[in-house]
CSV table of C-alpha atoms in Angstrom, one decimal:
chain,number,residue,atom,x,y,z
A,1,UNK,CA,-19.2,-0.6,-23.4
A,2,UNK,CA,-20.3,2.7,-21.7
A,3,UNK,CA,-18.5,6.1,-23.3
A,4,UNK,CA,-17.1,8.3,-20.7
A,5,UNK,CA,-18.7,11.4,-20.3
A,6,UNK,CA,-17.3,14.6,-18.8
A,7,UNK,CA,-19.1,15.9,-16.5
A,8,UNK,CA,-19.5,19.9,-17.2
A,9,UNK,CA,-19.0,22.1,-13.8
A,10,UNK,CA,-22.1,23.3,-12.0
A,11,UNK,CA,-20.5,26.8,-11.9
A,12,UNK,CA,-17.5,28.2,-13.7
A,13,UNK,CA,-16.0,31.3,-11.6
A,14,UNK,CA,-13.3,33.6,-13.2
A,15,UNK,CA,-10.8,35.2,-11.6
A,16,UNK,CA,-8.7,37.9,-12.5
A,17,UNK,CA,-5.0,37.2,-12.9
A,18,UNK,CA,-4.2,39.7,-10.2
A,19,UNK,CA,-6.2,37.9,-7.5
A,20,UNK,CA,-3.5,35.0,-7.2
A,21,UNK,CA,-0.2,36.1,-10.0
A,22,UNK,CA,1.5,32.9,-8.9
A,23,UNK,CA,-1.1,30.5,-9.3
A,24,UNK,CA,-0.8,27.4,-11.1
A,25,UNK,CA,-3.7,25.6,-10.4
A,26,UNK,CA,-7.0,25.5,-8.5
A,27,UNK,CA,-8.4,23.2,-6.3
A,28,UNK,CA,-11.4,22.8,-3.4
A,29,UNK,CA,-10.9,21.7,-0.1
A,30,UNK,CA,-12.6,18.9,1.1
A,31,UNK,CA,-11.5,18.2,4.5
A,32,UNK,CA,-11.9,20.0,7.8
A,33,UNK,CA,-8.0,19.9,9.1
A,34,UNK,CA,-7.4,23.4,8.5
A,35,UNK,CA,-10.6,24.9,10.2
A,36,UNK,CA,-10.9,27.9,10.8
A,37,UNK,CA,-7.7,28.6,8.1
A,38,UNK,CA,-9.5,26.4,5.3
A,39,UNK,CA,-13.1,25.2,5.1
A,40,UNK,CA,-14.2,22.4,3.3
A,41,UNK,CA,-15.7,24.3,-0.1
A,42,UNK,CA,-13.2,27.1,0.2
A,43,UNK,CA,-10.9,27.6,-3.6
A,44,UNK,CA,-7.5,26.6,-2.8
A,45,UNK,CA,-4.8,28.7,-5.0
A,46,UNK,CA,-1.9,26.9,-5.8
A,47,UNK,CA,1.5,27.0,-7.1
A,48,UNK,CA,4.1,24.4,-7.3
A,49,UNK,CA,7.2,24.2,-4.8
A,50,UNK,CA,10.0,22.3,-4.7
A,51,UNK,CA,10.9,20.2,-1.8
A,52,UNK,CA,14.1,21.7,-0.5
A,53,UNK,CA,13.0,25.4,-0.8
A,54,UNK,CA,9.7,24.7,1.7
A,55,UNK,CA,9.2,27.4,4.0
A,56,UNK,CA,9.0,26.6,7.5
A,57,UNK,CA,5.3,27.3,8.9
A,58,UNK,CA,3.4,27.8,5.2
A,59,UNK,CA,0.2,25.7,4.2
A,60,UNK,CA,1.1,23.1,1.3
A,61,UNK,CA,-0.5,20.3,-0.7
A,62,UNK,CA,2.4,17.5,0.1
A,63,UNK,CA,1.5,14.5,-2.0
A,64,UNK,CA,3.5,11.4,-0.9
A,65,UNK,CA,2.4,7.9,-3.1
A,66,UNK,CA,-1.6,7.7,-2.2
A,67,UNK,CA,-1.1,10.8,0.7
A,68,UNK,CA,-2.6,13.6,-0.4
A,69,UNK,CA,-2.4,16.5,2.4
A,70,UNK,CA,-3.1,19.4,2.7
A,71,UNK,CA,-1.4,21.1,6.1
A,72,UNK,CA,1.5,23.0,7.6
A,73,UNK,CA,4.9,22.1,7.2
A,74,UNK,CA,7.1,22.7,10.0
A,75,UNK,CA,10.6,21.3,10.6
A,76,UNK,CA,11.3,17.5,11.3
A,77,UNK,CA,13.6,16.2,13.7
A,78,UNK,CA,16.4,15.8,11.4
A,79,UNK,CA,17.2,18.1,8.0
A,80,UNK,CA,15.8,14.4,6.0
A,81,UNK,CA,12.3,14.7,7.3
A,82,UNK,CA,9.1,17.5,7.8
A,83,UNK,CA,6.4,17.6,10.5
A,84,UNK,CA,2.9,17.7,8.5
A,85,UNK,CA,0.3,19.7,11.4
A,86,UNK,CA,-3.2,19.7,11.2
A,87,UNK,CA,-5.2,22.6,12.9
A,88,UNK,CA,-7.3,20.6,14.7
A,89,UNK,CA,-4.5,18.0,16.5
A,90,UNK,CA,-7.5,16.7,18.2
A,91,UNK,CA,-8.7,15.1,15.6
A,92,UNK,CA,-5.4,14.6,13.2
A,93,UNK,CA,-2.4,13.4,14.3
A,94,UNK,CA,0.9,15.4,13.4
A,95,UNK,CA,2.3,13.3,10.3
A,96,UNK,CA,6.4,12.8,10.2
A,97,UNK,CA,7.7,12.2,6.6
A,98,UNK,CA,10.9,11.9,4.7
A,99,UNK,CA,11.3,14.4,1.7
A,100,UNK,CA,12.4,11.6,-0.1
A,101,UNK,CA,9.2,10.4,0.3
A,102,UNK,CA,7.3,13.5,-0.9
A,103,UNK,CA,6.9,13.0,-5.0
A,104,UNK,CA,5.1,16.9,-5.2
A,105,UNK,CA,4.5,20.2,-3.2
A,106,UNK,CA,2.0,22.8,-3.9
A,107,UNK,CA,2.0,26.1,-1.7
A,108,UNK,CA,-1.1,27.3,-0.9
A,109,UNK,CA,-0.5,31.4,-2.3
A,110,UNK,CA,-4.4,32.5,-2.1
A,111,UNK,CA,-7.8,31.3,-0.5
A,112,UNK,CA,-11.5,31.9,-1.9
A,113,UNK,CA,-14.5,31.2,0.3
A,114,UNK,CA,-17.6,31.2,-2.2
A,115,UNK,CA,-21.3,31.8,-1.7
């Protein structure tokens, strides 16, 4: 059978742990429902949250089964659900979703636009 190879980054960028103290983790966007807040190929910074302490307004990850989002959360219509809001509402639709639903958070604590 074929091996697996890893594939080996183009580009390995270091940052200082002073850019982003509460990072976790490090991601890239990919999707254009943040513009002009996030483009796609901007370093996401992020750090985990817990469901019942999200702030109102932020910029998460929320990944819900095979959802994986990243937008603003704002209050739902009842304490048992959030509004997910895309920048461009144009284009994305505003997703409702029970916090029961939501199996992790991520806040979004620094940006980095490369090149």
């Amino acid at each position: 059978g074929d091996v697996y190879k890893r594939q080996e980054p183009d580009q390995v960028l270091l940052f200082p742990d002073t850019f982003c103290p509460s990072a976790e983790m490090i991601t890239i966007c990919h999707g254009d429902a943040m513009i002009p807040r996030l483009m796609p190929g901007d370093w996401m910074f992020l750090a985990r949250a817990q469901v019942d302490s999200l702030v109102f307004g932020q910029v998460y990850i929320v990944i819900a089964g095979p959802i994986r989002l990243c937008r603003i959360v704002r209050k739902g219509e009842t304490t048992a659900s959030v509004r997910l809001v895309s920048l461009k509402p144009e284009k994305y639709d505003e997703l409702i979703i029970l916090r029961t639903d939501i199996d992790e958070v991520f806040r979004l604590c620094g940006t980095f636009r490369h090149g």
